[in-house]
XYZ file of C-alpha atoms in Angstrom:
603
model
C 60.536 -3.878 -50.641
C 61.632 -6.648 -48.351
C 58.656 -8.810 -47.386
C 58.498 -11.577 -44.824
C 59.023 -14.958 -46.538
C 57.699 -17.110 -43.710
C 54.365 -18.491 -44.930
C 53.053 -18.647 -41.385
C 53.319 -14.849 -41.231
C 51.288 -14.358 -44.414
C 47.536 -14.045 -43.954
C 45.430 -15.515 -46.774
C 41.662 -15.228 -47.032
C 39.645 -17.291 -49.499
C 36.138 -16.570 -50.758
C 33.996 -17.939 -53.599
C 32.477 -14.959 -55.393
C 30.485 -17.037 -57.876
C 30.358 -20.747 -58.779
C 33.910 -21.595 -59.846
C 35.297 -18.073 -59.187
C 37.514 -18.022 -56.090
C 39.145 -14.861 -54.721
C 42.333 -15.082 -52.646
C 43.391 -12.095 -50.555
C 46.925 -12.323 -49.169
C 48.588 -9.891 -46.753
C 52.340 -9.652 -46.227
C 54.022 -7.210 -43.866
C 57.082 -5.208 -44.931
C 60.263 -4.944 -42.865
C 62.524 -1.947 -42.277
C 60.448 0.623 -44.119
C 59.104 3.707 -42.326
C 56.497 4.606 -44.944
C 55.201 1.233 -46.112
C 53.357 -1.075 -43.742
C 52.561 -4.049 -45.958
C 51.172 -5.405 -49.216
C 47.798 -6.875 -50.193
C 47.719 -9.247 -53.174
C 44.457 -10.344 -54.764
C 44.391 -13.421 -56.982
C 41.430 -15.009 -58.753
C 41.207 -18.702 -59.537
C 38.762 -19.860 -62.212
C 37.809 -23.539 -61.934
C 35.164 -23.703 -64.687
C 34.990 -23.557 -68.470
C 34.282 -19.826 -68.426
C 35.946 -16.557 -69.308
C 35.727 -13.893 -66.597
C 36.178 -10.147 -66.961
C 37.250 -9.075 -63.466
C 37.440 -5.466 -62.292
C 38.978 -4.205 -59.045
C 37.952 -0.715 -57.862
C 39.868 0.939 -54.981
C 38.872 4.573 -55.644
C 37.645 5.259 -52.117
C 40.883 4.082 -50.481
C 43.485 6.332 -48.878
C 47.289 6.176 -48.592
C 47.673 3.207 -50.901
C 49.430 2.604 -54.183
C 48.281 0.149 -56.869
C 51.269 -1.508 -58.486
C 51.248 -1.196 -62.271
C 48.488 1.450 -62.298
C 48.508 4.036 -65.102
C 48.434 7.719 -64.044
C 47.789 6.720 -60.431
C 44.396 5.159 -61.177
C 43.133 2.853 -58.470
C 41.440 0.227 -60.608
C 42.400 -2.792 -62.709
C 40.656 -4.764 -65.434
C 41.674 -8.369 -66.072
C 40.516 -11.177 -68.336
C 40.783 -14.618 -66.732
C 40.758 -17.672 -68.972
C 39.347 -21.111 -68.073
C 41.172 -22.873 -65.226
C 43.596 -19.969 -64.830
C 44.783 -18.408 -61.565
C 45.733 -14.769 -62.064
C 46.896 -11.900 -59.922
C 44.349 -9.102 -60.364
C 45.710 -6.449 -57.992
C 48.786 -5.751 -55.827
C 48.263 -2.943 -53.311
C 51.051 -1.202 -51.354
C 49.856 0.019 -47.951
C 51.363 3.213 -46.506
C 51.085 4.778 -43.072
C 47.516 5.548 -42.010
C 46.176 3.505 -44.954
C 42.487 2.966 -45.536
C 41.374 0.310 -47.998
C 37.936 0.037 -49.592
C 37.559 -2.467 -52.407
C 34.810 -3.269 -54.872
C 34.813 -6.105 -57.381
C 32.827 -6.564 -60.555
C 32.901 -9.776 -62.546
C 31.242 -10.882 -65.734
C 31.184 -14.581 -66.652
C 30.870 -15.693 -70.250
C 30.983 -19.007 -72.072
C 34.200 -19.191 -74.110
C 34.040 -19.419 -77.870
C 33.711 -23.037 -78.996
C 37.078 -22.926 -80.710
C 38.661 -22.029 -77.345
C 36.754 -24.826 -75.632
C 37.877 -27.356 -78.202
C 41.521 -26.453 -77.660
C 41.185 -27.759 -74.107
C 39.702 -31.126 -75.097
C 41.216 -31.766 -78.522
C 43.695 -34.304 -77.162
C 40.982 -36.242 -75.285
C 38.638 -36.071 -78.275
C 41.173 -37.563 -80.656
C 42.141 -40.239 -78.107
C 38.488 -41.317 -77.747
C 38.050 -41.357 -81.514
C 41.081 -43.666 -81.774
C 39.726 -45.949 -79.014
C 36.427 -46.326 -80.847
C 38.199 -47.167 -84.096
C 40.629 -49.622 -82.461
C 38.026 -51.412 -80.335
C 35.112 -51.577 -82.771
C 35.945 -55.028 -84.144
C 36.565 -56.405 -80.639
C 33.386 -55.072 -79.033
C 30.831 -55.487 -81.803
C 30.954 -59.282 -81.601
C 30.212 -59.616 -77.862
C 26.482 -60.179 -77.015
C 26.463 -57.855 -74.019
C 22.671 -58.021 -73.500
C 22.837 -61.764 -72.889
C 25.832 -61.875 -70.535
C 26.041 -61.177 -66.828
C 28.057 -58.227 -65.580
C 30.763 -60.598 -64.329
C 30.994 -62.342 -67.710
C 31.228 -59.019 -69.531
C 33.953 -57.691 -67.248
C 35.862 -60.950 -67.715
C 35.749 -60.475 -71.507
C 36.865 -56.845 -71.214
C 39.661 -57.858 -68.865
C 40.973 -60.335 -71.434
C 40.915 -57.604 -74.081
C 42.457 -55.100 -71.645
C 40.022 -52.352 -72.661
C 37.205 -50.291 -71.199
C 33.727 -50.608 -72.682
C 32.490 -48.209 -75.362
C 28.900 -48.705 -76.513
C 29.078 -49.110 -80.303
C 25.272 -48.895 -80.530
C 25.175 -45.476 -78.840
C 28.452 -43.824 -79.660
C 29.699 -40.921 -77.517
C 29.316 -38.119 -80.058
C 27.188 -35.025 -80.655
C 24.311 -37.058 -82.101
C 23.895 -38.835 -78.775
C 23.008 -35.483 -77.170
C 21.172 -33.692 -79.964
C 20.024 -35.988 -82.746
C 20.968 -35.023 -86.293
C 17.302 -35.007 -87.327
C 16.898 -31.582 -85.672
C 17.329 -28.595 -87.943
C 20.370 -26.328 -88.197
C 18.974 -23.865 -85.648
C 19.337 -26.487 -82.907
C 23.091 -26.901 -83.341
C 23.789 -24.053 -80.926
C 21.162 -25.162 -78.401
C 24.012 -26.025 -76.027
C 26.708 -23.369 -75.620
C 29.401 -25.891 -74.821
C 31.489 -28.318 -76.815
C 30.625 -31.794 -75.497
C 33.474 -33.477 -73.671
C 32.829 -37.198 -73.127
C 34.339 -38.201 -69.794
C 34.258 -41.154 -67.433
C 33.429 -40.678 -63.717
C 37.069 -41.113 -62.712
C 37.770 -37.969 -64.792
C 35.172 -35.626 -63.301
C 34.417 -36.912 -59.791
C 36.782 -35.256 -57.282
C 38.889 -37.285 -54.901
C 38.902 -36.794 -51.147
C 40.554 -33.678 -49.732
C 43.225 -35.856 -48.097
C 43.977 -37.816 -51.275
C 42.804 -36.313 -54.609
C 43.496 -39.613 -56.374
C 41.171 -41.503 -54.040
C 37.927 -41.378 -56.061
C 34.850 -42.544 -54.172
C 33.037 -44.081 -57.137
C 29.812 -45.881 -56.309
C 26.322 -46.424 -57.718
C 24.374 -45.512 -54.581
C 25.243 -43.760 -51.325
C 26.865 -45.378 -48.297
C 23.466 -46.582 -47.096
C 22.904 -48.084 -50.550
C 19.648 -46.144 -50.819
C 18.746 -43.607 -53.539
C 17.060 -40.529 -52.065
C 14.448 -38.116 -53.525
C 16.746 -35.088 -53.178
C 19.738 -36.747 -54.868
C 19.067 -35.086 -58.236
C 21.139 -32.153 -59.485
C 19.702 -31.234 -62.865
C 22.017 -30.384 -65.738
C 21.650 -27.956 -68.639
C 19.009 -30.016 -70.462
C 15.467 -29.191 -69.265
C 14.359 -32.825 -68.861
C 12.269 -31.805 -65.842
C 9.845 -34.719 -66.106
C 12.574 -37.363 -66.118
C 14.327 -35.748 -63.133
C 10.948 -35.634 -61.366
C 10.306 -39.302 -62.150
C 13.692 -40.252 -60.648
C 12.966 -38.232 -57.508
C 9.520 -39.758 -57.123
C 10.751 -43.346 -57.549
C 13.407 -42.726 -54.909
C 10.568 -42.371 -52.388
C 10.457 -46.176 -52.643
C 14.143 -46.679 -53.318
C 13.876 -50.360 -54.219
C 12.059 -49.247 -57.387
C 15.376 -47.682 -58.427
C 17.648 -50.461 -57.206
C 15.765 -53.237 -58.985
C 16.555 -51.606 -62.344
C 20.274 -52.330 -61.909
C 21.598 -55.787 -62.698
C 24.612 -54.972 -60.545
C 24.917 -52.352 -57.812
C 28.713 -52.271 -57.929
C 30.841 -49.648 -59.636
C 32.345 -51.110 -62.812
C 36.032 -50.305 -63.376
C 35.468 -51.394 -66.991
C 32.774 -48.762 -67.533
C 29.811 -51.007 -68.402
C 26.343 -51.070 -66.832
C 23.199 -53.080 -67.487
C 19.805 -51.703 -66.512
C 16.298 -53.053 -67.039
C 13.640 -50.855 -68.627
C 10.075 -51.662 -69.632
C 9.920 -50.667 -73.301
C 6.583 -51.001 -75.113
C 5.313 -53.191 -72.279
C 8.280 -55.577 -72.292
C 11.264 -55.677 -69.909
C 14.532 -55.413 -71.814
C 18.182 -55.073 -70.783
C 19.831 -51.828 -71.871
C 23.645 -51.823 -71.903
C 25.540 -48.533 -71.666
C 29.087 -47.322 -71.137
C 30.085 -44.737 -68.526
C 31.153 -42.023 -70.962
C 28.925 -39.081 -70.060
C 28.511 -35.723 -71.862
C 30.322 -33.031 -69.873
C 31.199 -29.377 -70.080
C 34.882 -29.339 -71.177
C 37.145 -30.423 -68.280
C 34.133 -29.985 -65.996
C 31.208 -31.973 -64.552
C 28.412 -33.489 -66.720
C 26.028 -31.170 -68.496
C 23.209 -33.684 -67.895
C 21.517 -34.597 -64.604
C 23.610 -36.176 -61.894
C 23.629 -36.815 -58.153
C 24.369 -34.055 -55.676
C 27.380 -36.087 -54.503
C 29.468 -38.839 -56.093
C 26.810 -41.483 -56.778
C 26.294 -42.580 -60.384
C 22.750 -43.981 -60.475
C 21.146 -40.920 -62.073
C 23.835 -40.597 -64.763
C 23.484 -44.300 -65.621
C 19.676 -44.362 -65.771
C 19.468 -41.119 -67.742
C 21.948 -42.418 -70.330
C 20.008 -45.683 -70.642
C 16.842 -43.654 -71.272
C 18.670 -41.454 -73.780
C 19.765 -44.582 -75.647
C 16.167 -45.816 -75.831
C 14.990 -42.395 -77.057
C 18.040 -42.128 -79.363
C 19.425 -38.906 -77.852
C 19.385 -36.922 -74.633
C 17.390 -34.032 -76.072
C 14.419 -36.284 -76.823
C 14.039 -36.717 -73.069
C 12.945 -33.070 -72.785
C 9.756 -33.633 -74.780
C 8.404 -36.739 -73.023
C 5.680 -36.763 -70.375
C 6.323 -38.001 -66.836
C 3.660 -40.714 -67.157
C 5.649 -42.311 -70.003
C 8.829 -42.209 -67.916
C 7.126 -43.790 -64.889
C 5.728 -46.575 -67.067
C 9.160 -47.315 -68.542
C 10.903 -47.241 -65.161
C 8.358 -49.337 -63.248
C 6.479 -51.395 -65.827
C 3.347 -50.523 -63.848
C 0.227 -49.005 -65.418
C 0.378 -45.216 -65.241
C -2.409 -42.711 -65.855
C -2.068 -38.986 -66.540
C -4.804 -36.512 -65.521
C -5.249 -32.868 -66.459
C -6.691 -31.089 -63.410
C -8.558 -28.455 -65.410
C -10.232 -31.155 -67.525
C -11.160 -33.191 -64.435
C -12.817 -30.191 -62.793
C -15.036 -29.777 -65.843
C -16.589 -33.188 -65.185
C -16.281 -33.594 -61.402
C -16.326 -31.274 -58.380
C -13.463 -30.549 -56.000
C -14.728 -33.022 -53.401
C -14.571 -35.822 -55.963
C -11.053 -34.798 -56.997
C -9.749 -34.754 -53.412
C -11.295 -38.196 -52.846
C -9.590 -39.451 -56.004
C -6.225 -38.149 -54.799
C -6.693 -39.596 -51.305
C -7.688 -42.981 -52.680
C -4.546 -43.151 -54.841
C -2.078 -41.728 -52.304
C -3.388 -42.891 -48.912
C -5.608 -45.910 -49.530
C -3.867 -47.643 -52.446
C -0.442 -46.046 -51.803
C 0.157 -45.550 -55.506
C 2.993 -43.274 -56.569
C 1.312 -39.952 -57.388
C 3.213 -36.977 -58.829
C 1.735 -33.522 -59.387
C 3.143 -31.388 -62.236
C 3.470 -27.669 -61.549
C 2.233 -25.187 -64.109
C 4.668 -24.032 -66.756
C 6.568 -20.788 -66.867
C 6.590 -18.596 -69.944
C 9.859 -20.124 -71.150
C 8.773 -23.740 -70.809
C 6.269 -24.056 -73.621
C 8.432 -26.415 -75.697
C 9.057 -28.806 -72.856
C 5.626 -30.264 -72.205
C 2.787 -29.541 -74.611
C 0.417 -31.361 -72.245
C 0.808 -28.549 -69.725
C -1.396 -25.707 -70.949
C -1.550 -23.412 -67.937
C 1.348 -20.953 -67.623
C 2.670 -20.385 -64.120
C 2.378 -17.008 -62.413
C 5.405 -15.219 -60.985
C 4.029 -15.592 -57.443
C 3.876 -19.391 -57.605
C 5.490 -21.335 -54.784
C 6.613 -24.178 -57.052
C 9.252 -24.401 -59.771
C 7.506 -24.424 -63.191
C 6.971 -27.750 -64.970
C 8.488 -29.982 -62.283
C 6.974 -33.005 -60.578
C 6.274 -32.937 -56.829
C 5.459 -36.281 -55.216
C 2.244 -36.213 -53.184
C 3.097 -37.994 -49.933
C -0.165 -37.403 -48.047
C -3.702 -36.073 -48.436
C -5.307 -34.795 -45.222
C -9.075 -34.373 -45.099
C -9.667 -34.342 -41.330
C -9.001 -30.626 -40.886
C -11.150 -27.612 -41.656
C -9.531 -27.373 -45.077
C -8.322 -30.248 -47.227
C -4.519 -30.331 -47.359
C -2.020 -31.756 -49.845
C 1.447 -32.682 -48.528
C 4.165 -32.674 -51.185
C 7.840 -33.600 -51.250
C 9.853 -30.403 -51.788
C 13.078 -31.298 -53.590
C 13.355 -28.561 -56.228
C 15.013 -25.398 -54.982
C 14.818 -21.831 -56.246
C 16.161 -19.191 -53.900
C 13.747 -16.577 -55.269
C 10.777 -18.627 -54.040
C 12.041 -19.563 -50.583
C 10.939 -16.279 -49.003
C 7.423 -16.665 -50.424
C 7.268 -20.289 -49.201
C 8.405 -19.223 -45.730
C 5.732 -16.520 -45.606
C 3.072 -18.969 -46.808
C 4.062 -21.509 -44.132
C 4.015 -18.867 -41.387
C 0.516 -17.710 -42.368
C -0.585 -21.318 -42.754
C 0.560 -22.276 -39.237
C -1.134 -19.227 -37.734
C -4.415 -20.514 -39.167
C -3.631 -24.178 -38.360
C -1.397 -24.281 -35.242
C -2.219 -27.953 -34.692
C -0.196 -28.790 -37.839
C 3.088 -27.369 -36.546
C 4.454 -30.832 -35.676
C 3.553 -32.163 -39.128
C 5.589 -29.653 -41.142
C 9.199 -30.403 -42.034
C 12.032 -28.958 -44.108
C 11.515 -31.454 -46.902
C 7.773 -31.000 -47.378
C 5.369 -28.383 -48.687
C 1.797 -28.388 -47.335
C -0.768 -26.623 -49.505
C -4.433 -25.920 -49.025
C -6.332 -27.807 -51.700
C -7.451 -24.607 -53.460
C -3.814 -23.439 -53.590
C -2.775 -26.859 -54.871
C -5.127 -26.404 -57.830
C -3.620 -22.963 -58.516
C -0.082 -24.336 -58.450
C -0.475 -27.572 -60.418
C -1.858 -28.367 -63.862
C -1.850 -32.188 -63.832
C -0.828 -35.321 -61.987
C 0.317 -38.820 -62.871
C -0.657 -41.944 -60.944
C 1.695 -44.931 -61.200
C 0.049 -48.138 -59.979
C 3.151 -49.305 -58.118
C 2.348 -52.499 -56.246
C 3.624 -56.042 -55.829
C 1.706 -57.257 -58.845
C 1.898 -60.796 -60.170
C 2.499 -59.958 -63.799
C 2.455 -61.828 -67.081
C 3.660 -60.227 -70.318
C 2.898 -61.933 -73.633
C 3.943 -60.809 -77.104
C 1.183 -60.853 -79.728
C 0.522 -59.812 -83.292
C -2.146 -58.221 -85.455
C -2.471 -59.674 -88.968
C -4.412 -58.641 -92.042
C -6.747 -61.210 -93.566
C -8.615 -61.110 -96.855
C -12.024 -62.691 -97.290
C -12.015 -65.305 -100.020
C -13.601 -64.196 -103.306
C -14.007 -60.632 -101.965
C -11.835 -57.591 -101.581
C -12.813 -57.217 -97.926
C -9.841 -56.949 -95.575
C -9.950 -57.565 -91.832
C -7.268 -56.838 -89.248
C -7.458 -59.213 -86.305
C -5.381 -60.339 -83.384
C -3.610 -63.564 -84.275
C -4.438 -64.890 -80.800
C -6.986 -64.375 -78.075
C -6.050 -64.902 -74.436
C -7.720 -67.067 -71.833
C -7.411 -66.721 -68.059
C -8.959 -68.708 -65.260
C -9.384 -67.098 -61.843
C -9.676 -69.393 -58.846
C -10.993 -66.575 -56.637
C -12.163 -62.984 -56.883
C -9.234 -60.926 -58.164
C -8.322 -57.302 -58.836
C -6.703 -57.365 -62.280
C -5.255 -54.773 -64.631
C -5.141 -55.645 -68.319
C -2.876 -53.508 -70.533
C -2.268 -53.536 -74.272
C 0.969 -51.970 -75.563
C 2.062 -51.609 -79.162
C 5.572 -51.240 -80.530
C 6.578 -47.664 -81.284
C 9.744 -45.708 -81.898
C 10.517 -43.892 -78.655
C 12.619 -41.442 -80.636
C 9.479 -40.271 -82.460
C 11.387 -40.194 -85.730
C 9.451 -38.366 -88.426
C 10.443 -40.901 -91.079
C 9.709 -43.982 -88.964
C 7.979 -46.880 -90.683
C 6.245 -47.720 -87.432
C 2.979 -45.965 -86.815
C 0.468 -46.241 -84.025
C -2.780 -48.094 -84.652
C -6.083 -47.511 -82.948
C -6.392 -50.250 -80.355
C -9.070 -51.603 -78.053
C -9.665 -54.445 -75.595
C -12.719 -56.619 -75.113
C -13.109 -58.793 -72.020
C -15.613 -61.654 -72.120
C -16.707 -64.196 -69.510
C -17.103 -67.827 -70.526
C -19.601 -70.082 -68.763
C -18.460 -73.640 -69.545
C -21.550 -75.162 -67.922
C -24.119 -73.161 -69.855
C -21.801 -72.885 -72.853
C -22.407 -69.161 -72.924
C -20.156 -66.144 -73.388
C -21.134 -62.844 -71.783
C -19.681 -59.403 -72.325
C -17.780 -57.762 -69.438
C -16.187 -54.660 -70.945
C -14.983 -53.110 -74.192
C -12.666 -50.117 -74.263
C -13.148 -47.440 -76.879
C -10.646 -47.464 -79.733
C -7.678 -45.215 -78.884
C -4.923 -44.037 -81.191
C -2.259 -44.283 -78.492
C 0.731 -46.402 -77.531
C -1.056 -48.269 -74.730
C -4.439 -48.732 -73.113
C -5.506 -50.422 -69.894
C -8.469 -51.333 -67.751
C -8.728 -52.278 -64.085
C -11.400 -54.786 -63.085
C -12.533 -56.667 -59.992
C -13.535 -60.035 -61.411
C -15.158 -62.949 -59.580
C -13.781 -66.450 -59.951
C -14.339 -67.831 -63.432
C -13.008 -68.148 -66.951
C -12.367 -65.083 -69.102
C -11.358 -64.271 -72.659
C -9.242 -61.209 -73.500
C -9.390 -60.062 -77.113
C -7.063 -57.294 -78.433
C -8.756 -55.333 -81.218
C -8.041 -52.747 -83.914
C -10.083 -51.346 -86.771
C -7.093 -51.767 -89.075
C -7.444 -48.202 -90.354
C -3.832 -47.379 -89.456
C -2.463 -50.834 -90.127
C 0.510 -51.384 -92.436
C 2.897 -48.807 -93.776
C 2.538 -45.018 -93.997
C 1.396 -44.001 -97.479
C 4.688 -42.318 -98.371
C 7.015 -45.085 -97.094
C 8.401 -48.202 -98.783
C 6.397 -51.386 -98.418
C 6.929 -53.357 -95.203
C 5.500 -56.555 -93.805
C 1.908 -56.033 -92.721
C 2.108 -57.256 -89.171
C 2.006 -55.237 -86.004
C 3.279 -56.296 -82.627
C 1.782 -55.731 -79.229
C 2.248 -56.985 -75.700
């Protein structure tokens, strides 16, 4: 057959059948042939680390011929390997042809041995870089240098940064302390890649990578987050919530510029103390594909950087899936954060009290308040604090955080306005129906609804959500002081006392709203064999009258076996004493661990 060679005469249609599966349909006319009109060629391009079984069915067509068909059958079956473009059918069209096509595709994750064959070269190159650069990098005090100083050092060495304290290997994703059954938790071989490897260039110039920390407006946004394969819903929700006040995100970065040397410094509040966490920009990816962890919807890097910094603190990415949103908000803001279970609150207070509590936090004090949706049946491992399974007819995505942006009590029914950033196509129809019914009942609210919000009646809010966290974000004047508990023995007795080495004295010149928090050091990784253990802690606040030489009691918190406690007080001008306390019952080393120094730190 003689086909036209002029590309302008060929008609090519392109369609994405599934994520990463692109179908090309090309038509070419045939010259000087009375019986044959033209040819259709179907090709499939696979742009992901998948294996696709692709079937073409043309059984209902007329006056066509399928090239290469056996016994005149009008169907083909093809296996398409990762990143392969393959011709799946070539159809010869005869006079009076009629073409009806059906496609069936099945996507599977390739065997890990196949995956590794694609990244083996990169894996060995990274292993060599780590070995070659270890001696050079281990001696540089990155935590104590500015970004400019660090990049100057790396420039002299002519290398990119690799974090020797958090090496890019399997343990960084799934810690080795997990049992053998967890090894196959992720179906993919982990391919450690830098942003220049996985962020696409512009359509005009593929080599022109638009690498940046934040968007063009330099403002993180609540809907920036594209969650990866790890179900760290609470961390993704914390990021989205903080982006409501984007400076809370930006202030965590010591530099807002993309680093060509692959090094970033972020500030996190760990155990009540701000520390600098240094990371490299090697992120865990699906082989030759985008990251398997959370990232931005577009090319910004801020989510990847913050999530890796958190993973370093918690010793691996997987540990982020078992941590509560209140802990994340505390680490990311340094501000006191409280977590409330709605079911427990309603046992001690009525609905009117609960709506007033929410309005006070959201509207009056403008604290960051995030509601956690009830869990689905498959989410039980992710947050043991969530005890109410979600129903199939829920409007929200299970076990995600929705920022409460307003509480309206002036209408017939109390209303909760939430930021809607998590998308599930199966729920959109139900949400649309709910909104239509809602506006029929409340037409005056039509101007207050928007694409990015979800307005719920308060009773429906209680059905949808199991808990909420309140982060006391405010322009606080803060002081953080490191302290110590020590064990003392009474002379000539066997009595032992555990006391704070110091007490703390403050003088208020005027009436002041003050929050006093006590944090104790703990392993964020929650290692089973850790020598650190939590003590029961308490705070006592006393008022000192220097004229009468009297000390009066203001407040004492109950002893709590937790990582931190806090109290909020409105104190008149005067002199006050703050005394950290513990019973000492959990002081020292665990019974089955080697002896360690009997001191415990707090802030």
